[in-house]
């Protein structure tokens, strides 16, 4: 009886193995067909890798080790690193402090979610102290990061956000807005707005906070560059104040090593993908996706932030009416000459795939997106 059950067990394994092998072989043939028919590849580059997360093996690759500009799929690396090193509950906290000399310091943390509601809360906290005149100065404390307001390798003619710890409406204008709100409340200050670092011994008057996961959702779904840079500079703080791009990139390199790609050729210049100095490969992006998948808590949190094909975010209008709709969850990327897509999907047979597609040297992004969509549809069949 035991021998019969054992024989049946091995026969079942062999049968399932054959089914999986046939599914993979079929997928490889379909991807080969799509790649072979792609006219865009005659005049441009593509790095492509498809990885079977269940079998822990490469399904398909084409120039997967070529270093290419990732565009906004760089946000994928930033998000995975932040979830891994900081945790989803990490807080961006902006503090208002008061010294014995009646100076007020607004200590910025580069929280991209601070809006009028939070600034009104800060202004109300000063008014609630029962004063109408601040006999001192209102200081902007920007010591959280270096003084660079733009990223290395950003195009000068793009509509770039300012990288200020006191960012408001994508500009370094939080202090001016706070001053206006105080004046509306009848609170004035005698010495104007200054810049300085809050001294030790100051008393906290108010603080406003937002969790990392609250930042990651719009950052990934809508590909928000400011949000990505804000997360990037939080990573830099792990190596001490002030945060810098070099410190932040070291945190991403730490995860790259953990993902087993220490020797890979790469450059991480910023957290958003705006920089033309970013260089990664499809292999590196898949390594990060595999690393995230290996930690289920991290994976599920990341998964919920990714745009869903034909449903929301930057994939809302792509892959409609195909097997990829509602299936593919991936980060898009677009800068001049580059179009990319990296994320996860599930085959019709229930196998979990991670993939990265980076098209570079493309004159029309729509052609690259069409190719990416076709590849994703084949993965989901």
Short mmCIF file of N, CA, C and O in Angstrom, two decimals, residues 115-202:
data_model
loop_
_atom_site.label_atom_id
_atom_site.label_comp_id
_atom_site.label_asym_id
_atom_site.label_seq_id
_atom_site.Cartn_x
_atom_site.Cartn_y
_atom_site.Cartn_z
N UNK A 115 0.27 69.91 3.92
CA UNK A 115 -0.54 70.85 3.14
C UNK A 115 -1.09 71.93 4.05
O UNK A 115 -0.60 72.14 5.17
N UNK A 116 -2.14 72.58 3.61
CA UNK A 116 -2.71 73.68 4.38
C UNK A 116 -3.29 73.22 5.71
O UNK A 116 -3.24 73.95 6.71
N UNK A 117 -3.83 72.02 5.75
CA UNK A 117 -4.39 71.51 7.01
C UNK A 117 -3.31 71.44 8.09
O UNK A 117 -3.52 71.89 9.23
N UNK A 118 -2.16 70.91 7.74
CA UNK A 118 -1.07 70.79 8.71
C UNK A 118 -0.49 72.15 9.07
O UNK A 118 -0.16 72.40 10.24
N UNK A 119 -0.35 73.03 8.10
CA UNK A 119 0.20 74.36 8.38
C UNK A 119 -0.76 75.18 9.24
O UNK A 119 -0.33 75.95 10.11
N UNK A 120 -2.06 75.00 9.04
CA UNK A 120 -3.04 75.66 9.91
C UNK A 120 -2.94 75.12 11.33
O UNK A 120 -3.08 75.87 12.31
N UNK A 121 -2.68 73.82 11.45
CA UNK A 121 -2.50 73.21 12.76
C UNK A 121 -1.30 73.82 13.49
O UNK A 121 -1.37 74.10 14.70
N UNK A 122 -0.21 74.03 12.74
CA UNK A 122 0.98 74.63 13.34
C UNK A 122 0.71 76.07 13.75
O UNK A 122 1.09 76.50 14.86
N UNK A 123 0.05 76.83 12.88
CA UNK A 123 -0.28 78.22 13.19
C UNK A 123 -1.21 78.30 14.41
O UNK A 123 -1.04 79.16 15.28
N UNK A 124 -2.17 77.39 14.49
CA UNK A 124 -3.10 77.38 15.62
C UNK A 124 -2.37 77.10 16.93
O UNK A 124 -2.75 77.61 17.99
N UNK A 125 -1.32 76.26 16.87
CA UNK A 125 -0.58 75.92 18.09
C UNK A 125 0.13 77.14 18.67
O UNK A 125 0.31 77.25 19.89
N UNK A 126 0.55 78.07 17.79
CA UNK A 126 1.19 79.30 18.26
C UNK A 126 0.13 80.25 18.82
O UNK A 126 0.28 80.82 19.90
N UNK A 127 -0.96 80.38 18.10
CA UNK A 127 -2.05 81.25 18.55
C UNK A 127 -2.61 80.77 19.89
O UNK A 127 -2.97 81.60 20.76
N UNK A 128 -2.64 79.46 20.09
CA UNK A 128 -3.20 78.89 21.32
C UNK A 128 -2.38 79.24 22.55
O UNK A 128 -2.85 79.09 23.69
N UNK A 129 -1.16 79.75 22.36
CA UNK A 129 -0.34 80.14 23.50
C UNK A 129 -0.72 81.51 24.04
O UNK A 129 -0.13 81.99 25.01
N UNK A 130 -1.71 82.12 23.40
CA UNK A 130 -2.24 83.39 23.90
C UNK A 130 -1.37 84.58 23.61
O UNK A 130 -1.35 85.55 24.38
N UNK A 131 -0.64 84.55 22.50
CA UNK A 131 0.23 85.67 22.15
C UNK A 131 -0.22 86.29 20.83
O UNK A 131 -0.84 85.63 19.99
N UNK A 132 0.07 87.57 20.68
CA UNK A 132 -0.22 88.23 19.40
C UNK A 132 1.04 88.76 18.74
O UNK A 132 1.02 89.19 17.59
N UNK A 133 2.15 88.73 19.49
CA UNK A 133 3.42 89.17 18.93
C UNK A 133 4.53 88.22 19.38
O UNK A 133 4.65 87.93 20.58
N UNK A 134 5.28 87.73 18.43
CA UNK A 134 6.44 86.89 18.73
C UNK A 134 7.64 87.82 18.85
O UNK A 134 8.09 88.41 17.86
N UNK A 135 8.13 88.00 20.08
CA UNK A 135 9.27 88.89 20.30
C UNK A 135 10.56 88.12 20.05
O UNK A 135 11.37 87.87 20.94
N UNK A 136 10.72 87.73 18.82
CA UNK A 136 11.87 86.95 18.41
C UNK A 136 11.75 86.68 16.92
O UNK A 136 11.04 87.38 16.20
N UNK A 137 12.41 85.63 16.47
CA UNK A 137 12.41 85.31 15.05
C UNK A 137 11.71 83.99 14.78
O UNK A 137 11.60 83.14 15.67
N UNK A 138 11.26 83.86 13.59
CA UNK A 138 10.71 82.60 13.10
C UNK A 138 11.78 81.97 12.22
O UNK A 138 12.11 82.50 11.16
N UNK A 139 12.35 80.87 12.69
CA UNK A 139 13.49 80.26 12.00
C UNK A 139 13.06 79.05 11.16
O UNK A 139 12.26 78.22 11.60
N UNK A 140 13.64 78.98 9.98
CA UNK A 140 13.50 77.80 9.13
C UNK A 140 14.70 76.90 9.41
O UNK A 140 15.84 77.26 9.11
N UNK A 141 14.44 75.71 9.98
CA UNK A 141 15.51 74.76 10.26
C UNK A 141 15.53 73.73 9.14
O UNK A 141 14.70 72.82 9.09
N UNK A 142 16.49 73.87 8.23
CA UNK A 142 16.63 72.97 7.08
C UNK A 142 17.81 72.02 7.26
O UNK A 142 18.34 71.50 6.28
N UNK A 143 18.20 71.78 8.49
CA UNK A 143 19.42 71.01 8.76
C UNK A 143 19.26 69.52 8.47
O UNK A 143 20.23 68.77 8.54
N UNK A 144 18.04 69.07 8.15
CA UNK A 144 17.81 67.65 7.88
C UNK A 144 18.63 67.15 6.70
O UNK A 144 19.06 66.01 6.66
N UNK A 145 18.85 68.02 5.68
CA UNK A 145 19.59 67.60 4.50
C UNK A 145 20.53 68.70 4.02
O UNK A 145 20.50 69.81 4.55
N UNK A 146 21.30 68.37 3.01
CA UNK A 146 22.21 69.36 2.43
C UNK A 146 21.42 70.46 1.74
O UNK A 146 20.19 70.42 1.65
N UNK A 147 22.14 71.45 1.21
CA UNK A 147 21.49 72.63 0.64
C UNK A 147 21.08 72.47 -0.82
O UNK A 147 20.47 73.38 -1.40
N UNK A 148 21.39 71.33 -1.44
CA UNK A 148 21.06 71.14 -2.86
C UNK A 148 19.54 71.09 -3.05
O UNK A 148 18.86 70.24 -2.47
N UNK A 149 19.04 71.97 -3.90
CA UNK A 149 17.59 72.02 -4.14
C UNK A 149 17.17 71.19 -5.35
O UNK A 149 15.97 70.97 -5.56
N UNK A 150 18.14 70.73 -6.14
CA UNK A 150 17.83 69.90 -7.30
C UNK A 150 18.80 68.72 -7.34
O UNK A 150 19.92 68.80 -6.84
N UNK A 151 18.35 67.64 -7.94
CA UNK A 151 19.16 66.43 -7.99
C UNK A 151 20.24 66.48 -9.05
O UNK A 151 20.12 67.17 -10.07
N UNK A 152 21.29 65.72 -8.83
CA UNK A 152 22.38 65.62 -9.79
C UNK A 152 21.88 64.93 -11.06
O UNK A 152 21.24 63.89 -11.01
N UNK A 153 22.14 65.55 -12.20
CA UNK A 153 21.74 64.96 -13.47
C UNK A 153 20.30 65.22 -13.87
O UNK A 153 19.80 64.62 -14.82
N UNK A 154 19.62 66.15 -13.17
CA UNK A 154 18.27 66.52 -13.57
C UNK A 154 18.33 67.50 -14.74
O UNK A 154 19.22 68.35 -14.81
N UNK A 155 17.38 67.38 -15.63
CA UNK A 155 17.32 68.30 -16.79
C UNK A 155 16.84 69.67 -16.31
O UNK A 155 15.82 69.77 -15.60
N UNK A 156 17.52 70.71 -16.73
CA UNK A 156 17.21 72.05 -16.25
C UNK A 156 15.83 72.53 -16.72
O UNK A 156 15.19 73.36 -16.08
N UNK A 157 15.34 71.99 -17.86
CA UNK A 157 14.08 72.49 -18.41
C UNK A 157 12.87 71.63 -18.01
O UNK A 157 11.78 71.81 -18.53
N UNK A 158 13.07 70.68 -17.08
CA UNK A 158 11.93 69.93 -16.54
C UNK A 158 11.27 70.73 -15.42
O UNK A 158 11.87 71.63 -14.84
N UNK A 159 10.03 70.39 -15.11
CA UNK A 159 9.32 71.02 -14.00
C UNK A 159 9.67 70.26 -12.72
O UNK A 159 8.89 69.46 -12.20
N UNK A 160 10.88 70.51 -12.21
CA UNK A 160 11.40 69.75 -11.09
C UNK A 160 10.93 70.30 -9.75
O UNK A 160 10.85 71.52 -9.57
N UNK A 161 10.65 69.43 -8.78
CA UNK A 161 10.34 69.90 -7.43
C UNK A 161 11.61 70.34 -6.73
O UNK A 161 12.71 69.92 -7.08
N UNK A 162 11.47 71.19 -5.71
CA UNK A 162 12.61 71.62 -4.92
C UNK A 162 12.83 70.64 -3.77
O UNK A 162 11.89 70.25 -3.10
N UNK A 163 14.09 70.28 -3.56
CA UNK A 163 14.43 69.30 -2.53
C UNK A 163 14.73 70.01 -1.22
O UNK A 163 15.86 70.04 -0.74
N UNK A 164 13.71 70.59 -0.63
CA UNK A 164 13.86 71.32 0.62
C UNK A 164 13.20 70.56 1.76
O UNK A 164 12.13 69.97 1.58
N UNK A 165 13.81 70.57 2.95
CA UNK A 165 13.16 69.95 4.11
C UNK A 165 11.84 70.63 4.47
O UNK A 165 11.00 70.04 5.15
N UNK A 166 11.67 71.87 4.02
CA UNK A 166 10.45 72.62 4.28
C UNK A 166 9.69 72.84 2.98
O UNK A 166 9.29 73.95 2.63
N UNK A 167 9.51 71.77 2.25
CA UNK A 167 8.85 71.83 0.95
C UNK A 167 7.34 71.97 1.12
O UNK A 167 6.73 71.36 2.00
N UNK A 168 6.76 72.82 0.29
CA UNK A 168 5.31 73.03 0.29
C UNK A 168 4.90 73.40 -1.12
O UNK A 168 5.45 74.32 -1.72
N UNK A 169 3.94 72.65 -1.67
CA UNK A 169 3.53 72.85 -3.07
C UNK A 169 4.72 72.74 -4.03
O UNK A 169 4.84 73.51 -4.97
N UNK A 170 5.62 71.79 -3.72
CA UNK A 170 6.78 71.46 -4.54
C UNK A 170 7.85 72.55 -4.53
O UNK A 170 8.83 72.47 -5.25
N UNK A 171 7.68 73.58 -3.69
CA UNK A 171 8.64 74.67 -3.61
C UNK A 171 9.13 74.84 -2.17
O UNK A 171 8.56 74.28 -1.23
N UNK A 172 10.18 75.63 -2.00
CA UNK A 172 10.71 75.90 -0.67
C UNK A 172 9.98 77.11 -0.08
O UNK A 172 10.56 78.15 0.19
N UNK A 173 8.66 76.95 0.11
CA UNK A 173 7.84 78.09 0.51
C UNK A 173 7.02 77.89 1.76
O UNK A 173 6.08 78.65 2.02
N UNK A 174 7.36 76.90 2.58
CA UNK A 174 6.55 76.61 3.76
C UNK A 174 6.57 77.75 4.78
O UNK A 174 5.54 78.09 5.38
N UNK A 175 7.72 78.37 4.96
CA UNK A 175 7.84 79.43 5.97
C UNK A 175 7.01 80.65 5.61
O UNK A 175 6.35 81.25 6.48
N UNK A 176 7.02 81.02 4.35
CA UNK A 176 6.25 82.17 3.92
C UNK A 176 4.74 81.92 4.11
O UNK A 176 3.99 82.81 4.52
N UNK A 177 4.31 80.71 3.79
CA UNK A 177 2.90 80.37 3.97
C UNK A 177 2.52 80.39 5.44
O UNK A 177 1.45 80.89 5.82
N UNK A 178 3.38 79.85 6.31
CA UNK A 178 3.12 79.86 7.74
C UNK A 178 3.03 81.29 8.26
O UNK A 178 2.15 81.61 9.09
N UNK A 179 3.91 82.16 7.79
CA UNK A 179 3.89 83.56 8.22
C UNK A 179 2.56 84.22 7.85
O UNK A 179 1.98 84.97 8.65
N UNK A 180 2.06 83.92 6.66
CA UNK A 180 0.78 84.47 6.22
C UNK A 180 -0.36 83.96 7.10
O UNK A 180 -1.27 84.72 7.46
N UNK A 181 -0.33 82.70 7.45
CA UNK A 181 -1.38 82.12 8.29
C UNK A 181 -1.35 82.72 9.70
O UNK A 181 -2.40 82.91 10.33
N UNK A 182 -0.16 83.03 10.19
CA UNK A 182 -0.05 83.68 11.50
C UNK A 182 -0.61 85.09 11.46
O UNK A 182 -1.31 85.53 12.39
N UNK A 183 -0.34 85.82 10.38
CA UNK A 183 -0.85 87.18 10.26
C UNK A 183 -2.37 87.20 10.20
O UNK A 183 -3.02 88.08 10.79
N UNK A 184 -2.95 86.22 9.51
CA UNK A 184 -4.42 86.10 9.47
C UNK A 184 -4.98 85.92 10.87
O UNK A 184 -6.07 86.40 11.20
N UNK A 185 -4.23 85.26 11.74
CA UNK A 185 -4.66 85.01 13.12
C UNK A 185 -4.29 86.16 14.07
O UNK A 185 -4.48 86.06 15.29
N UNK A 186 -3.70 87.21 13.51
CA UNK A 186 -3.32 88.34 14.33
C UNK A 186 -2.05 88.12 15.13
O UNK A 186 -1.83 88.77 16.15
N UNK A 187 -1.21 87.21 14.66
CA UNK A 187 0.06 86.93 15.33
C UNK A 187 1.20 87.47 14.47
O UNK A 187 1.33 87.09 13.30
N UNK A 188 2.01 88.35 15.02
CA UNK A 188 3.09 88.96 14.27
C UNK A 188 4.42 88.67 14.96
O UNK A 188 4.47 88.38 16.16
N UNK A 189 5.50 88.75 14.21
CA UNK A 189 6.83 88.52 14.79
C UNK A 189 7.73 89.68 14.39
O UNK A 189 7.63 90.23 13.28
N UNK A 190 8.60 90.08 15.32
CA UNK A 190 9.35 91.32 15.15
C UNK A 190 10.60 91.20 14.31
O UNK A 190 11.02 92.18 13.68
N UNK A 191 11.20 90.03 14.28
CA UNK A 191 12.51 89.91 13.63
C UNK A 191 12.50 89.19 12.29
O UNK A 191 13.55 88.88 11.74
N UNK A 192 11.32 88.90 11.75
CA UNK A 192 11.24 88.29 10.43
C UNK A 192 11.60 86.81 10.39
O UNK A 192 11.81 86.16 11.41
N UNK A 193 11.67 86.28 9.16
CA UNK A 193 12.00 84.87 8.95
C UNK A 193 13.50 84.73 8.72
O UNK A 193 14.09 85.43 7.90
N UNK A 194 14.11 83.81 9.46
CA UNK A 194 15.54 83.57 9.33
C UNK A 194 15.79 82.07 9.14
O UNK A 194 14.87 81.26 9.24
N UNK A 195 17.03 81.74 8.87
CA UNK A 195 17.43 80.34 8.74
C UNK A 195 18.40 79.99 9.85
O UNK A 195 19.34 80.76 10.13
N UNK A 196 18.18 78.86 10.50
CA UNK A 196 19.08 78.45 11.57
C UNK A 196 18.73 77.07 12.08
O UNK A 196 17.65 76.56 11.81
N UNK A 197 19.66 76.48 12.83
CA UNK A 197 19.44 75.16 13.41
C UNK A 197 18.95 75.31 14.84
O UNK A 197 19.51 76.08 15.63
N UNK A 198 17.90 74.60 15.15
CA UNK A 198 17.29 74.70 16.48
C UNK A 198 18.29 74.29 17.56
O UNK A 198 18.88 73.20 17.49
N UNK A 199 18.48 75.13 18.59
CA UNK A 199 19.42 74.78 19.65
C UNK A 199 18.84 73.73 20.59
O UNK A 199 17.62 73.54 20.66
N UNK A 200 19.71 73.03 21.28
CA UNK A 200 19.24 72.05 22.25
C UNK A 200 18.54 72.76 23.40
O UNK A 200 18.84 73.92 23.71
N UNK A 201 17.61 72.09 24.02
CA UNK A 201 16.89 72.68 25.14
C UNK A 201 15.61 73.38 24.75
O UNK A 201 14.85 73.84 25.63
N UNK A 202 15.34 73.50 23.45
CA UNK A 202 14.08 74.12 23.01
C UNK A 202 12.90 73.23 23.36
O UNK A 202 13.03 72.00 23.46
#
